[in-house]
Amino acid sequence: MSLPNSPVTYWEEKILHWERLRYSQWLFFYPLSWTVRSRLNSSVKIIKKRLQTDWLVLELGCGSGIFAFNIANEVGHYLGVDIAANAIALAKKKNRHTQLQFLAADIMKISFEKKDVVIFLGLTDWLEVEQLRELFSKLHTNNVFFSYTETKVVSSWNPYYYYRIIMDRKSFKYSYRARNYSEVEIRKLLKDFGYSVEIIKPATLLNPGVLVWGKK
Ligand SMILES: C[S@@+](CC[C@H](N)C(=O)[O-])C[C@H]1O[C@@H](n2cnc3c(N)ncnc32)[C@H](O)[C@@H]1O
């Protein structure tokens, strides 16, 4: 088996399979899928409540557009960006909405226009602090809504701890793995870029995923 040697190949090999396992209704009881489903369901509800129809929405790490298609009826203008060209090709194929646009690109290599809200789910953990800071320095938005995995909850008795070690491990050739963040780190990041912090969904013992809203 060849091992991925860049973020692009890593994600192109992983993302569609990952989405099938996490979101398929036939694999409802697949271990740990429910935390990802819960993140999707909560995020959809939150965005539907807060979104104004004329808002320009940018989603980073959008995969094949699962979140986008869930909010399609509420959103006026949406751009989803993902590094995996195969996920973006699938999103474009499934897309029946003129207001939804998708782009294959590495978010660390492009610049962004002004948006009303920038959303990223399941992406923070794949970026190092310096990368997050670089990303925030080029976002032009008064609202950011994103998820991260809380360090404090992912300790050795938590099944997620082993998931991270086994499933999100570094590959041999390409050093790339998911990490967790603490609330202190996230609060500092947002404060440094001028955002006030609202923890909308805190981590729980069984679900280490946090949903945060930053507002300027
Ligand atoms: C864990 S998945 C989450 C996908 C989707 N947001 C969800 O919650 O189902 C992380 C996503 O981020 C994308 N991604 C990772 N690094 C990226 C980068 N540098 N630029 C753009 N997308 C990236 C991956 O291709 C993948 O689709």
PDB file of C-alpha atoms and ligand atoms in Angstrom:
ATOM      1  CA  MET A   1       0.000   0.000   0.000  1.00  0.00           C
ATOM      2  CA  SER A   2       1.419   3.397  -0.922  1.00  0.00           C
ATOM      3  CA  LEU A   3       1.371   5.977   1.843  1.00  0.00           C
ATOM      4  CA  PRO A   4       0.233   9.549   1.331  1.00  0.00           C
ATOM      5  CA  ASN A   5       3.035  12.073   0.973  1.00  0.00           C
ATOM      6  CA  SER A   6       1.151  15.345   1.144  1.00  0.00           C
ATOM      7  CA  PRO A   7      -2.011  16.749   2.740  1.00  0.00           C
ATOM      8  CA  VAL A   8      -3.723  16.557  -0.659  1.00  0.00           C
ATOM      9  CA  THR A   9      -3.129  12.845  -1.182  1.00  0.00           C
ATOM     10  CA  TYR A  10      -3.748  12.155   2.501  1.00  0.00           C
ATOM     11  CA  TRP A  11      -7.217  13.696   2.320  1.00  0.00           C
ATOM     12  CA  GLU A  12      -8.066  12.418  -1.134  1.00  0.00           C
ATOM     13  CA  GLU A  13      -7.421   8.892   0.112  1.00  0.00           C
ATOM     14  CA  LYS A  14      -9.277   9.387   3.377  1.00  0.00           C
ATOM     15  CA  ILE A  15     -12.199  11.783   3.150  1.00  0.00           C
ATOM     16  CA  LEU A  16     -14.862  10.006   1.080  1.00  0.00           C
ATOM     17  CA  HIS A  17     -14.400   6.752   2.995  1.00  0.00           C
ATOM     18  CA  TRP A  18     -14.478   8.681   6.295  1.00  0.00           C
ATOM     19  CA  GLU A  19     -17.703  10.438   5.296  1.00  0.00           C
ATOM     20  CA  ARG A  20     -19.312   7.125   4.247  1.00  0.00           C
ATOM     21  CA  LEU A  21     -18.549   5.611   7.655  1.00  0.00           C
ATOM     22  CA  ARG A  22     -19.527   8.650   9.684  1.00  0.00           C
ATOM     23  CA  TYR A  23     -22.673   9.747   7.916  1.00  0.00           C
ATOM     24  CA  SER A  24     -24.215   6.623   6.392  1.00  0.00           C
ATOM     25  CA  GLN A  25     -27.574   5.855   7.987  1.00  0.00           C
ATOM     26  CA  TRP A  26     -26.783   2.154   7.526  1.00  0.00           C
ATOM     27  CA  LEU A  27     -23.776   2.476   9.791  1.00  0.00           C
ATOM     28  CA  PHE A  28     -25.603   4.312  12.523  1.00  0.00           C
ATOM     29  CA  PHE A  29     -23.997   2.286  15.280  1.00  0.00           C
ATOM     30  CA  TYR A  30     -20.464   2.474  13.926  1.00  0.00           C
ATOM     31  CA  PRO A  31     -18.366   3.322  17.009  1.00  0.00           C
ATOM     32  CA  LEU A  32     -17.668   7.029  17.441  1.00  0.00           C
ATOM     33  CA  SER A  33     -19.727   8.068  14.411  1.00  0.00           C
ATOM     34  CA  TRP A  34     -22.316   9.596  16.666  1.00  0.00           C
ATOM     35  CA  THR A  35     -19.973  12.367  17.854  1.00  0.00           C
ATOM     36  CA  VAL A  36     -19.493  13.486  14.242  1.00  0.00           C
ATOM     37  CA  ARG A  37     -23.241  13.196  13.559  1.00  0.00           C
ATOM     38  CA  SER A  38     -23.971  15.112  16.729  1.00  0.00           C
ATOM     39  CA  ARG A  39     -21.547  17.841  15.588  1.00  0.00           C
ATOM     40  CA  LEU A  40     -23.320  18.043  12.233  1.00  0.00           C
ATOM     41  CA  ASN A  41     -26.815  18.131  13.752  1.00  0.00           C
ATOM     42  CA  SER A  42     -25.937  20.727  16.388  1.00  0.00           C
ATOM     43  CA  SER A  43     -24.074  22.895  13.859  1.00  0.00           C
ATOM     44  CA  VAL A  44     -26.959  22.828  11.401  1.00  0.00           C
ATOM     45  CA  LYS A  45     -29.389  23.928  14.156  1.00  0.00           C
ATOM     46  CA  ILE A  46     -27.052  26.694  15.354  1.00  0.00           C
ATOM     47  CA  ILE A  47     -26.415  28.068  11.878  1.00  0.00           C
ATOM     48  CA  LYS A  48     -30.079  27.927  10.905  1.00  0.00           C
ATOM     49  CA  LYS A  49     -30.907  30.020  13.992  1.00  0.00           C
ATOM     50  CA  ARG A  50     -28.188  32.635  13.469  1.00  0.00           C
ATOM     51  CA  LEU A  51     -27.854  32.899   9.709  1.00  0.00           C
ATOM     52  CA  GLN A  52     -29.300  35.868   7.885  1.00  0.00           C
ATOM     53  CA  THR A  53     -30.406  35.066   4.355  1.00  0.00           C
ATOM     54  CA  ASP A  54     -28.177  37.723   2.756  1.00  0.00           C
ATOM     55  CA  TRP A  55     -25.047  36.529   4.584  1.00  0.00           C
ATOM     56  CA  LEU A  56     -21.987  35.443   2.625  1.00  0.00           C
ATOM     57  CA  VAL A  57     -20.952  32.096   4.074  1.00  0.00           C
ATOM     58  CA  LEU A  58     -17.531  30.475   3.723  1.00  0.00           C
ATOM     59  CA  GLU A  59     -16.979  26.896   4.874  1.00  0.00           C
ATOM     60  CA  LEU A  60     -13.426  25.580   5.137  1.00  0.00           C
ATOM     61  CA  GLY A  61     -12.762  21.836   4.936  1.00  0.00           C
ATOM     62  CA  CYS A  62     -16.281  21.276   3.583  1.00  0.00           C
ATOM     63  CA  GLY A  63     -15.636  17.728   2.323  1.00  0.00           C
ATOM     64  CA  SER A  64     -18.305  16.673  -0.167  1.00  0.00           C
ATOM     65  CA  GLY A  65     -20.729  19.344   1.071  1.00  0.00           C
ATOM     66  CA  ILE A  66     -22.742  17.416   3.673  1.00  0.00           C
ATOM     67  CA  PHE A  67     -23.100  20.455   5.945  1.00  0.00           C
ATOM     68  CA  ALA A  68     -23.794  22.769   2.973  1.00  0.00           C
ATOM     69  CA  PHE A  69     -26.651  20.622   1.670  1.00  0.00           C
ATOM     70  CA  ASN A  70     -28.191  20.642   5.160  1.00  0.00           C
ATOM     71  CA  ILE A  71     -28.354  24.450   5.232  1.00  0.00           C
ATOM     72  CA  ALA A  72     -28.952  25.008   1.501  1.00  0.00           C
ATOM     73  CA  ASN A  73     -32.507  26.315   1.960  1.00  0.00           C
ATOM     74  CA  GLU A  74     -31.421  28.937   4.484  1.00  0.00           C
ATOM     75  CA  VAL A  75     -28.224  30.216   2.883  1.00  0.00           C
ATOM     76  CA  GLY A  76     -28.065  33.005   0.298  1.00  0.00           C
ATOM     77  CA  HIS A  77     -24.430  32.741  -0.828  1.00  0.00           C
ATOM     78  CA  TYR A  78     -22.150  29.898   0.166  1.00  0.00           C
ATOM     79  CA  LEU A  79     -18.604  28.925  -0.826  1.00  0.00           C
ATOM     80  CA  GLY A  80     -17.168  25.619   0.393  1.00  0.00           C
ATOM     81  CA  VAL A  81     -13.425  24.978   0.097  1.00  0.00           C
ATOM     82  CA  ASP A  82     -11.648  21.672   0.519  1.00  0.00           C
ATOM     83  CA  ILE A  83      -8.175  20.411  -0.252  1.00  0.00           C
ATOM     84  CA  ALA A  84      -9.509  17.070  -1.576  1.00  0.00           C
ATOM     85  CA  ALA A  85     -10.421  17.490  -5.247  1.00  0.00           C
ATOM     86  CA  ASN A  86     -12.408  14.229  -5.237  1.00  0.00           C
ATOM     87  CA  ALA A  87     -14.640  15.481  -2.387  1.00  0.00           C
ATOM     88  CA  ILE A  88     -15.209  18.785  -4.204  1.00  0.00           C
ATOM     89  CA  ALA A  89     -15.988  16.917  -7.459  1.00  0.00           C
ATOM     90  CA  LEU A  90     -18.632  14.903  -5.566  1.00  0.00           C
ATOM     91  CA  ALA A  91     -20.059  18.058  -3.952  1.00  0.00           C
ATOM     92  CA  LYS A  92     -20.368  19.687  -7.383  1.00  0.00           C
ATOM     93  CA  LYS A  93     -22.008  16.561  -8.801  1.00  0.00           C
ATOM     94  CA  LYS A  94     -24.596  16.455  -5.986  1.00  0.00           C
ATOM     95  CA  ASN A  95     -25.236  20.210  -6.058  1.00  0.00           C
ATOM     96  CA  ARG A  96     -28.686  21.336  -7.224  1.00  0.00           C
ATOM     97  CA  HIS A  97     -28.499  24.830  -5.714  1.00  0.00           C
ATOM     98  CA  THR A  98     -27.206  27.838  -7.615  1.00  0.00           C
ATOM     99  CA  GLN A  99     -26.222  29.675  -4.419  1.00  0.00           C
ATOM    100  CA  LEU A 100     -23.798  26.933  -3.344  1.00  0.00           C
ATOM    101  CA  GLN A 101     -20.311  27.005  -4.812  1.00  0.00           C
ATOM    102  CA  PHE A 102     -17.425  24.647  -4.182  1.00  0.00           C
ATOM    103  CA  LEU A 103     -13.697  25.068  -4.717  1.00  0.00           C
ATOM    104  CA  ALA A 104     -10.807  22.613  -4.473  1.00  0.00           C
ATOM    105  CA  ALA A 105      -7.925  24.430  -2.767  1.00  0.00           C
ATOM    106  CA  ASP A 106      -5.557  24.331   0.179  1.00  0.00           C
ATOM    107  CA  ILE A 107      -6.851  26.958   2.609  1.00  0.00           C
ATOM    108  CA  MET A 108      -3.284  27.670   3.704  1.00  0.00           C
ATOM    109  CA  LYS A 109      -2.380  28.723   0.159  1.00  0.00           C
ATOM    110  CA  ILE A 110      -5.264  30.974  -0.857  1.00  0.00           C
ATOM    111  CA  SER A 111      -6.643  34.338   0.222  1.00  0.00           C
ATOM    112  CA  PHE A 112     -10.248  35.013   1.169  1.00  0.00           C
ATOM    113  CA  GLU A 113     -12.742  37.728   0.368  1.00  0.00           C
ATOM    114  CA  LYS A 114     -14.836  39.360   3.082  1.00  0.00           C
ATOM    115  CA  LYS A 115     -17.546  37.026   4.441  1.00  0.00           C
ATOM    116  CA  ASP A 116     -20.259  37.346   7.080  1.00  0.00           C
ATOM    117  CA  VAL A 117     -19.450  34.022   8.673  1.00  0.00           C
ATOM    118  CA  VAL A 118     -16.642  31.489   8.286  1.00  0.00           C
ATOM    119  CA  ILE A 119     -17.425  27.941   9.380  1.00  0.00           C
ATOM    120  CA  PHE A 120     -15.076  24.999   9.844  1.00  0.00           C
ATOM    121  CA  LEU A 121     -16.052  21.659  11.338  1.00  0.00           C
ATOM    122  CA  GLY A 122     -13.526  18.907  11.978  1.00  0.00           C
ATOM    123  CA  LEU A 123     -10.673  20.993  10.566  1.00  0.00           C
ATOM    124  CA  THR A 124      -9.103  22.745  13.586  1.00  0.00           C
ATOM    125  CA  ASP A 125      -7.633  19.503  14.933  1.00  0.00           C
ATOM    126  CA  TRP A 126      -5.710  19.011  11.699  1.00  0.00           C
ATOM    127  CA  LEU A 127      -3.991  22.385  11.911  1.00  0.00           C
ATOM    128  CA  GLU A 128      -1.136  23.356  14.214  1.00  0.00           C
ATOM    129  CA  VAL A 129      -1.429  26.545  16.303  1.00  0.00           C
ATOM    130  CA  GLU A 130       0.820  28.471  13.888  1.00  0.00           C
ATOM    131  CA  GLN A 131      -1.358  27.389  10.957  1.00  0.00           C
ATOM    132  CA  LEU A 132      -4.524  28.414  12.806  1.00  0.00           C
ATOM    133  CA  ARG A 133      -2.982  31.809  13.504  1.00  0.00           C
ATOM    134  CA  GLU A 134      -1.967  32.182   9.851  1.00  0.00           C
ATOM    135  CA  LEU A 135      -5.500  31.246   8.808  1.00  0.00           C
ATOM    136  CA  PHE A 136      -7.123  33.712  11.214  1.00  0.00           C
ATOM    137  CA  SER A 137      -4.779  36.463  10.030  1.00  0.00           C
ATOM    138  CA  LYS A 138      -6.243  36.222   6.532  1.00  0.00           C
ATOM    139  CA  LEU A 139      -9.920  35.770   7.372  1.00  0.00           C
ATOM    140  CA  HIS A 140     -12.074  38.843   6.774  1.00  0.00           C
ATOM    141  CA  THR A 141     -15.138  38.135   8.847  1.00  0.00           C
ATOM    142  CA  ASN A 142     -16.917  39.255  12.005  1.00  0.00           C
ATOM    143  CA  ASN A 143     -18.196  35.745  12.772  1.00  0.00           C
ATOM    144  CA  VAL A 144     -16.349  32.454  12.995  1.00  0.00           C
ATOM    145  CA  PHE A 145     -18.046  29.218  13.930  1.00  0.00           C
ATOM    146  CA  PHE A 146     -15.936  26.111  14.353  1.00  0.00           C
ATOM    147  CA  SER A 147     -15.343  22.878  16.242  1.00  0.00           C
ATOM    148  CA  TYR A 148     -12.338  21.524  18.059  1.00  0.00           C
ATOM    149  CA  THR A 149     -11.586  18.514  20.252  1.00  0.00           C
ATOM    150  CA  GLU A 150     -11.037  19.369  23.926  1.00  0.00           C
ATOM    151  CA  THR A 151      -7.733  18.080  25.322  1.00  0.00           C
ATOM    152  CA  LYS A 152      -8.989  17.745  28.885  1.00  0.00           C
ATOM    153  CA  VAL A 153     -11.683  15.249  27.932  1.00  0.00           C
ATOM    154  CA  VAL A 154      -9.478  13.089  25.715  1.00  0.00           C
ATOM    155  CA  SER A 155      -7.571  11.311  28.450  1.00  0.00           C
ATOM    156  CA  SER A 156      -6.554   7.674  28.502  1.00  0.00           C
ATOM    157  CA  TRP A 157      -9.876   6.283  29.759  1.00  0.00           C
ATOM    158  CA  ASN A 158     -11.791   7.847  26.873  1.00  0.00           C
ATOM    159  CA  PRO A 159     -12.318   5.694  23.730  1.00  0.00           C
ATOM    160  CA  TYR A 160     -11.580   8.778  21.637  1.00  0.00           C
ATOM    161  CA  TYR A 161      -8.026   8.718  22.983  1.00  0.00           C
ATOM    162  CA  TYR A 162      -7.430   5.354  21.307  1.00  0.00           C
ATOM    163  CA  TYR A 163      -9.227   6.442  18.149  1.00  0.00           C
ATOM    164  CA  ARG A 164      -6.783   9.330  17.857  1.00  0.00           C
ATOM    165  CA  ILE A 165      -3.780   7.029  18.388  1.00  0.00           C
ATOM    166  CA  ILE A 166      -4.921   4.355  15.944  1.00  0.00           C
ATOM    167  CA  MET A 167      -7.024   6.071  13.275  1.00  0.00           C
ATOM    168  CA  ASP A 168      -5.535   9.561  13.209  1.00  0.00           C
ATOM    169  CA  ARG A 169      -1.936   8.394  13.581  1.00  0.00           C
ATOM    170  CA  LYS A 170       0.995   9.749  11.647  1.00  0.00           C
ATOM    171  CA  SER A 171       1.640   7.964   8.388  1.00  0.00           C
ATOM    172  CA  PHE A 172       5.128   6.651   7.782  1.00  0.00           C
ATOM    173  CA  LYS A 173       6.164   8.919   4.942  1.00  0.00           C
ATOM    174  CA  TYR A 174       4.073  11.901   5.696  1.00  0.00           C
ATOM    175  CA  SER A 175       4.016  13.309   9.193  1.00  0.00           C
ATOM    176  CA  TYR A 176       0.447  14.437   9.692  1.00  0.00           C
ATOM    177  CA  ARG A 177      -1.918  13.737  12.514  1.00  0.00           C
ATOM    178  CA  ALA A 178      -4.830  15.195  14.363  1.00  0.00           C
ATOM    179  CA  ARG A 179      -4.333  16.966  17.664  1.00  0.00           C
ATOM    180  CA  ASN A 180      -6.563  18.288  20.434  1.00  0.00           C
ATOM    181  CA  TYR A 181      -6.863  21.826  21.765  1.00  0.00           C
ATOM    182  CA  SER A 182      -7.619  23.271  25.180  1.00  0.00           C
ATOM    183  CA  GLU A 183     -10.206  25.949  25.816  1.00  0.00           C
ATOM    184  CA  VAL A 184      -7.381  28.223  26.991  1.00  0.00           C
ATOM    185  CA  GLU A 185      -5.600  27.904  23.615  1.00  0.00           C
ATOM    186  CA  ILE A 186      -8.807  28.539  21.670  1.00  0.00           C
ATOM    187  CA  ARG A 187      -9.790  31.528  23.821  1.00  0.00           C
ATOM    188  CA  LYS A 188      -6.325  33.022  23.361  1.00  0.00           C
ATOM    189  CA  LEU A 189      -6.446  32.534  19.601  1.00  0.00           C
ATOM    190  CA  LEU A 190      -9.823  34.232  19.287  1.00  0.00           C
ATOM    191  CA  LYS A 191      -8.908  37.054  21.672  1.00  0.00           C
ATOM    192  CA  ASP A 192      -5.662  37.739  19.795  1.00  0.00           C
ATOM    193  CA  PHE A 193      -7.654  38.214  16.587  1.00  0.00           C
ATOM    194  CA  GLY A 194     -10.239  40.454  18.216  1.00  0.00           C
ATOM    195  CA  TYR A 195     -13.115  38.001  18.677  1.00  0.00           C
ATOM    196  CA  SER A 196     -15.259  37.547  21.756  1.00  0.00           C
ATOM    197  CA  VAL A 197     -15.796  33.884  22.580  1.00  0.00           C
ATOM    198  CA  GLU A 198     -19.014  31.951  23.022  1.00  0.00           C
ATOM    199  CA  ILE A 199     -18.700  28.237  23.761  1.00  0.00           C
ATOM    200  CA  ILE A 200     -22.003  27.082  22.340  1.00  0.00           C
ATOM    201  CA  LYS A 201     -21.553  23.375  22.936  1.00  0.00           C
ATOM    202  CA  PRO A 202     -18.975  22.428  25.583  1.00  0.00           C
ATOM    203  CA  ALA A 203     -17.160  19.114  25.682  1.00  0.00           C
ATOM    204  CA  THR A 204     -18.796  16.370  27.707  1.00  0.00           C
ATOM    205  CA  LEU A 205     -17.285  13.196  29.147  1.00  0.00           C
ATOM    206  CA  LEU A 206     -18.536  11.156  26.204  1.00  0.00           C
ATOM    207  CA  ASN A 207     -18.200  13.760  23.494  1.00  0.00           C
ATOM    208  CA  PRO A 208     -14.955  15.771  23.415  1.00  0.00           C
ATOM    209  CA  GLY A 209     -16.162  17.937  20.505  1.00  0.00           C
ATOM    210  CA  VAL A 210     -16.669  21.642  21.267  1.00  0.00           C
ATOM    211  CA  LEU A 211     -18.580  24.160  19.136  1.00  0.00           C
ATOM    212  CA  VAL A 212     -17.403  27.752  19.391  1.00  0.00           C
ATOM    213  CA  TRP A 213     -18.623  31.059  18.008  1.00  0.00           C
ATOM    214  CA  GLY A 214     -16.237  33.991  17.748  1.00  0.00           C
ATOM    215  CA  LYS A 215     -17.719  37.445  17.198  1.00  0.00           C
ATOM    216  CA  LYS A 216     -16.155  40.863  16.505  1.00  0.00           C
TER     217      LYS A 216
HETATM  218  C1  LIG B   1     -12.321  15.627   9.471  1.00  0.00           C
HETATM  219  S1  LIG B   1     -12.740  16.207   7.883  1.00  0.00           S
HETATM  220  C2  LIG B   1     -14.248  17.114   8.207  1.00  0.00           C
HETATM  221  C3  LIG B   1     -15.095  17.247   6.970  1.00  0.00           C
HETATM  222  C4  LIG B   1     -16.423  18.018   7.199  1.00  0.00           C
HETATM  223  N1  LIG B   1     -16.179  19.391   7.584  1.00  0.00           N
HETATM  224  C5  LIG B   1     -17.256  17.319   8.231  1.00  0.00           C
HETATM  225  O1  LIG B   1     -17.356  17.805   9.365  1.00  0.00           O
HETATM  226  O2  LIG B   1     -17.827  16.260   7.897  1.00  0.00           O
HETATM  227  C6  LIG B   1     -11.568  17.529   7.598  1.00  0.00           C
HETATM  228  C7  LIG B   1     -11.720  18.161   6.223  1.00  0.00           C
HETATM  229  O3  LIG B   1     -10.784  19.231   6.093  1.00  0.00           O
HETATM  230  C8  LIG B   1     -10.187  19.170   4.808  1.00  0.00           C
HETATM  231  N2  LIG B   1      -8.862  19.820   4.894  1.00  0.00           N
HETATM  232  C9  LIG B   1      -7.819  19.442   5.665  1.00  0.00           C
HETATM  233  N3  LIG B   1      -6.783  20.285   5.476  1.00  0.00           N
HETATM  234  C10 LIG B   1      -7.196  21.217   4.576  1.00  0.00           C
HETATM  235  C11 LIG B   1      -6.576  22.337   3.958  1.00  0.00           C
HETATM  236  N4  LIG B   1      -5.320  22.676   4.251  1.00  0.00           N
HETATM  237  N5  LIG B   1      -7.284  23.063   3.050  1.00  0.00           N
HETATM  238  C12 LIG B   1      -8.583  22.721   2.752  1.00  0.00           C
HETATM  239  N6  LIG B   1      -9.216  21.659   3.293  1.00  0.00           N
HETATM  240  C13 LIG B   1      -8.535  20.912   4.200  1.00  0.00           C
HETATM  241  C14 LIG B   1     -10.109  17.683   4.504  1.00  0.00           C
HETATM  242  O4  LIG B   1      -9.986  17.390   3.134  1.00  0.00           O
HETATM  243  C15 LIG B   1     -11.444  17.196   5.085  1.00  0.00           C
HETATM  244  O5  LIG B   1     -12.471  17.262   4.140  1.00  0.00           O
END
